[in-house]
Short mmCIF file of C-alpha atoms in Angstrom, two decimals:
data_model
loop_
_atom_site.label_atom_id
_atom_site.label_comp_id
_atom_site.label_asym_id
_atom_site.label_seq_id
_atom_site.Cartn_x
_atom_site.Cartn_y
_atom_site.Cartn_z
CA UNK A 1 -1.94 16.35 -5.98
CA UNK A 2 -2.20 16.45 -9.53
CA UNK A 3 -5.55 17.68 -11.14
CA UNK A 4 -8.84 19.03 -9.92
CA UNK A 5 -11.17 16.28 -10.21
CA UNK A 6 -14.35 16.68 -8.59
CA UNK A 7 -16.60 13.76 -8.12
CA UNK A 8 -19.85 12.83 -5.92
CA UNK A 9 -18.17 10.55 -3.19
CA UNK A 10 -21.31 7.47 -4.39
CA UNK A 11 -19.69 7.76 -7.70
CA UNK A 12 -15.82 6.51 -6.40
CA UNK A 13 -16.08 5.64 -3.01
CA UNK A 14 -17.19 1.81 -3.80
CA UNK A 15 -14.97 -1.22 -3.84
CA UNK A 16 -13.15 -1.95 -7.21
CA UNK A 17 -10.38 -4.18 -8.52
CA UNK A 18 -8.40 -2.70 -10.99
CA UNK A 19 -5.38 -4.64 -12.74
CA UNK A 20 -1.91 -2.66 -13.72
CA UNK A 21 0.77 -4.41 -15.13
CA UNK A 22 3.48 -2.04 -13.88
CA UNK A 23 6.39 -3.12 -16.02
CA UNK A 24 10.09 -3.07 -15.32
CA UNK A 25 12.48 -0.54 -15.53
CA UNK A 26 13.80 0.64 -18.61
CA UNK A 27 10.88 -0.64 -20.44
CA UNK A 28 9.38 2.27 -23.11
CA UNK A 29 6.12 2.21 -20.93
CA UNK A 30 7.97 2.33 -17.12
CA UNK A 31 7.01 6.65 -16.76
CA UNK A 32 4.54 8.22 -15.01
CA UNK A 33 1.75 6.88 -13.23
CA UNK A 34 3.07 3.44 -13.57
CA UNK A 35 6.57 4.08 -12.70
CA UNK A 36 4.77 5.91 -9.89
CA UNK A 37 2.86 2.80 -8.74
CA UNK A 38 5.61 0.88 -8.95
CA UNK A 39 8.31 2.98 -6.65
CA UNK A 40 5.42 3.34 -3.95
CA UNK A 41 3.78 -0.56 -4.01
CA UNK A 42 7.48 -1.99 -4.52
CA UNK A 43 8.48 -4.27 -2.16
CA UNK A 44 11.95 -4.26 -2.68
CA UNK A 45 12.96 -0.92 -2.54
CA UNK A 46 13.87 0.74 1.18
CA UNK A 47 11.68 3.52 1.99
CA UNK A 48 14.30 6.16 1.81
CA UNK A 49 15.26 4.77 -1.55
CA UNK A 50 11.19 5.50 -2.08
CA UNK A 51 11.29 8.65 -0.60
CA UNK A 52 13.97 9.95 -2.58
CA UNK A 53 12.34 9.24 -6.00
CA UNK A 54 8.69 10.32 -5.23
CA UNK A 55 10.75 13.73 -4.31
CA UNK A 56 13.35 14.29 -6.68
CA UNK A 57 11.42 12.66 -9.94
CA UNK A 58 7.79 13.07 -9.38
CA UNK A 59 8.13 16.41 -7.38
CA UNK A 60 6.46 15.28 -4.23
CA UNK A 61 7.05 17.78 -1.25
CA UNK A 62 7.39 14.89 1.85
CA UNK A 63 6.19 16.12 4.96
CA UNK A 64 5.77 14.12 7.78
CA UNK A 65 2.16 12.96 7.27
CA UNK A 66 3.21 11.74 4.00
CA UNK A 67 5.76 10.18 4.78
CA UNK A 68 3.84 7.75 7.52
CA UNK A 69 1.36 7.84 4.41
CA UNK A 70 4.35 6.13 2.38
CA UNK A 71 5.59 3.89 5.27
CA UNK A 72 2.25 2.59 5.21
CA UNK A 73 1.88 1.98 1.79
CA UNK A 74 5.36 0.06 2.22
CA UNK A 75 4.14 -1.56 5.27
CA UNK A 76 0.69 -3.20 3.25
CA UNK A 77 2.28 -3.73 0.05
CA UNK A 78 4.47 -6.24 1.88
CA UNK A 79 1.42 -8.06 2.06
CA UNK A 80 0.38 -8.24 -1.98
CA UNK A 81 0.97 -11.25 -3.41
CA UNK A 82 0.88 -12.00 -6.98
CA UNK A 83 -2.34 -14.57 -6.02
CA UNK A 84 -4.22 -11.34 -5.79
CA UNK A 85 -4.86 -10.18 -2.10
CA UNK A 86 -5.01 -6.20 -2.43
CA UNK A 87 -4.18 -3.34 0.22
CA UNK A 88 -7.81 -2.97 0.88
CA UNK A 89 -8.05 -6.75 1.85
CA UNK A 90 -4.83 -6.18 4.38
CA UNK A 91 -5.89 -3.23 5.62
CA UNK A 92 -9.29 -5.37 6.55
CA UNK A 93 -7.52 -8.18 8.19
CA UNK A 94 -5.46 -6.20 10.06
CA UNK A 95 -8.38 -4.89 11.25
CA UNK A 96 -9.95 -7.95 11.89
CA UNK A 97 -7.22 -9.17 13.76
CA UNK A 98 -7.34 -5.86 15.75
CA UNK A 99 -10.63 -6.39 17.05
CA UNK A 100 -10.20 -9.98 17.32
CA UNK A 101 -12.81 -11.05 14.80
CA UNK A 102 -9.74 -13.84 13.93
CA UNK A 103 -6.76 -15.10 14.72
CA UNK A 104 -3.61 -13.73 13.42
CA UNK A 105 -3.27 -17.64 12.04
CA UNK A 106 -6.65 -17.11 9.79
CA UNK A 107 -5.69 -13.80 8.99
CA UNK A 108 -2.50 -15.17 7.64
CA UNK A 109 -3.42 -18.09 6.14
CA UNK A 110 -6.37 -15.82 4.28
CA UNK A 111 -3.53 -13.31 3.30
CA UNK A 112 -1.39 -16.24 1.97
CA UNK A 113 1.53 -15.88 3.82
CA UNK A 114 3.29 -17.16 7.39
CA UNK A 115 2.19 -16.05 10.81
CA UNK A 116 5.91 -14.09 11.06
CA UNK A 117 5.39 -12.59 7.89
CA UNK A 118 1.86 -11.17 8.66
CA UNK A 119 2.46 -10.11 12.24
CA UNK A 120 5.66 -8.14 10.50
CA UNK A 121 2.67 -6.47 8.81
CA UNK A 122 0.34 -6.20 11.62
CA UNK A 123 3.20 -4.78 13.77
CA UNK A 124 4.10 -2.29 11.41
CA UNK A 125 0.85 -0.66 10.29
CA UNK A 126 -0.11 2.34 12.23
CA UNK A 127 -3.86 2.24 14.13
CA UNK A 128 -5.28 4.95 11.62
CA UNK A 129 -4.37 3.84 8.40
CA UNK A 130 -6.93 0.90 9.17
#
């Protein structure tokens, strides 16, 4: 972790939407945070691949709770579509789905995406990251 921030939890713990245009490599602005977003929400990049960089570039020390954290991460981003659904609104309809609120064909349709694509998801997102 980077910083010492401290914050009452009522001033951050709310839902927010916040927009970053993340770039593309090689672009003057791809560093930092934003190349940091980018390497952990990517959906095209393998996990080690992901691994690898948050380690050797960004100085990340994986151990193995971080590294489910990051398989996670992988797991929901696979759900973000450029239409706008968000982690937080994959996380919830995995959820959903989990206590059988819906059907993994609402949850899917809501999410944008096929029934195989979102039980991929649903398959591959450990119980307590929901």
């Amino acid at each position: 972790m980077i910083g010492n921030a401290v914050e009452k939890s009522e001033n951050y713990d709310l839902m927010s939407v916040v927009t970053i245009c993340l770039g593309e490599p090689g672009t003057e602005n791809y560093t930092g945070i934003v190349k940091f977003m980018d390497v952990l929400l990517s959906s095209s990049r393998a996990v080690t691949e992901k691994k690898k960089i948050l380690e050797e570039e960004f100085g990340v020390a994986m151990n193995e709770e971080l590294e489910r954290e990051v398989l996670v991460m992988c797991n929901l981003s696979q759900g973000v579509k450029a239409e706008g659904i968000s982690i937080g609104e994959m996380r919830m309809l995995v959820k959903q789905v989990r206590k059988g609120r819906v059907t993994i064909e609402e949850a899917a349709e809501d999410a944008g995406m096929t029934v195989e694509e979102f039980k991929k998801i649903l398959e591959n997102t450990p119980l307590q990251a929901v």
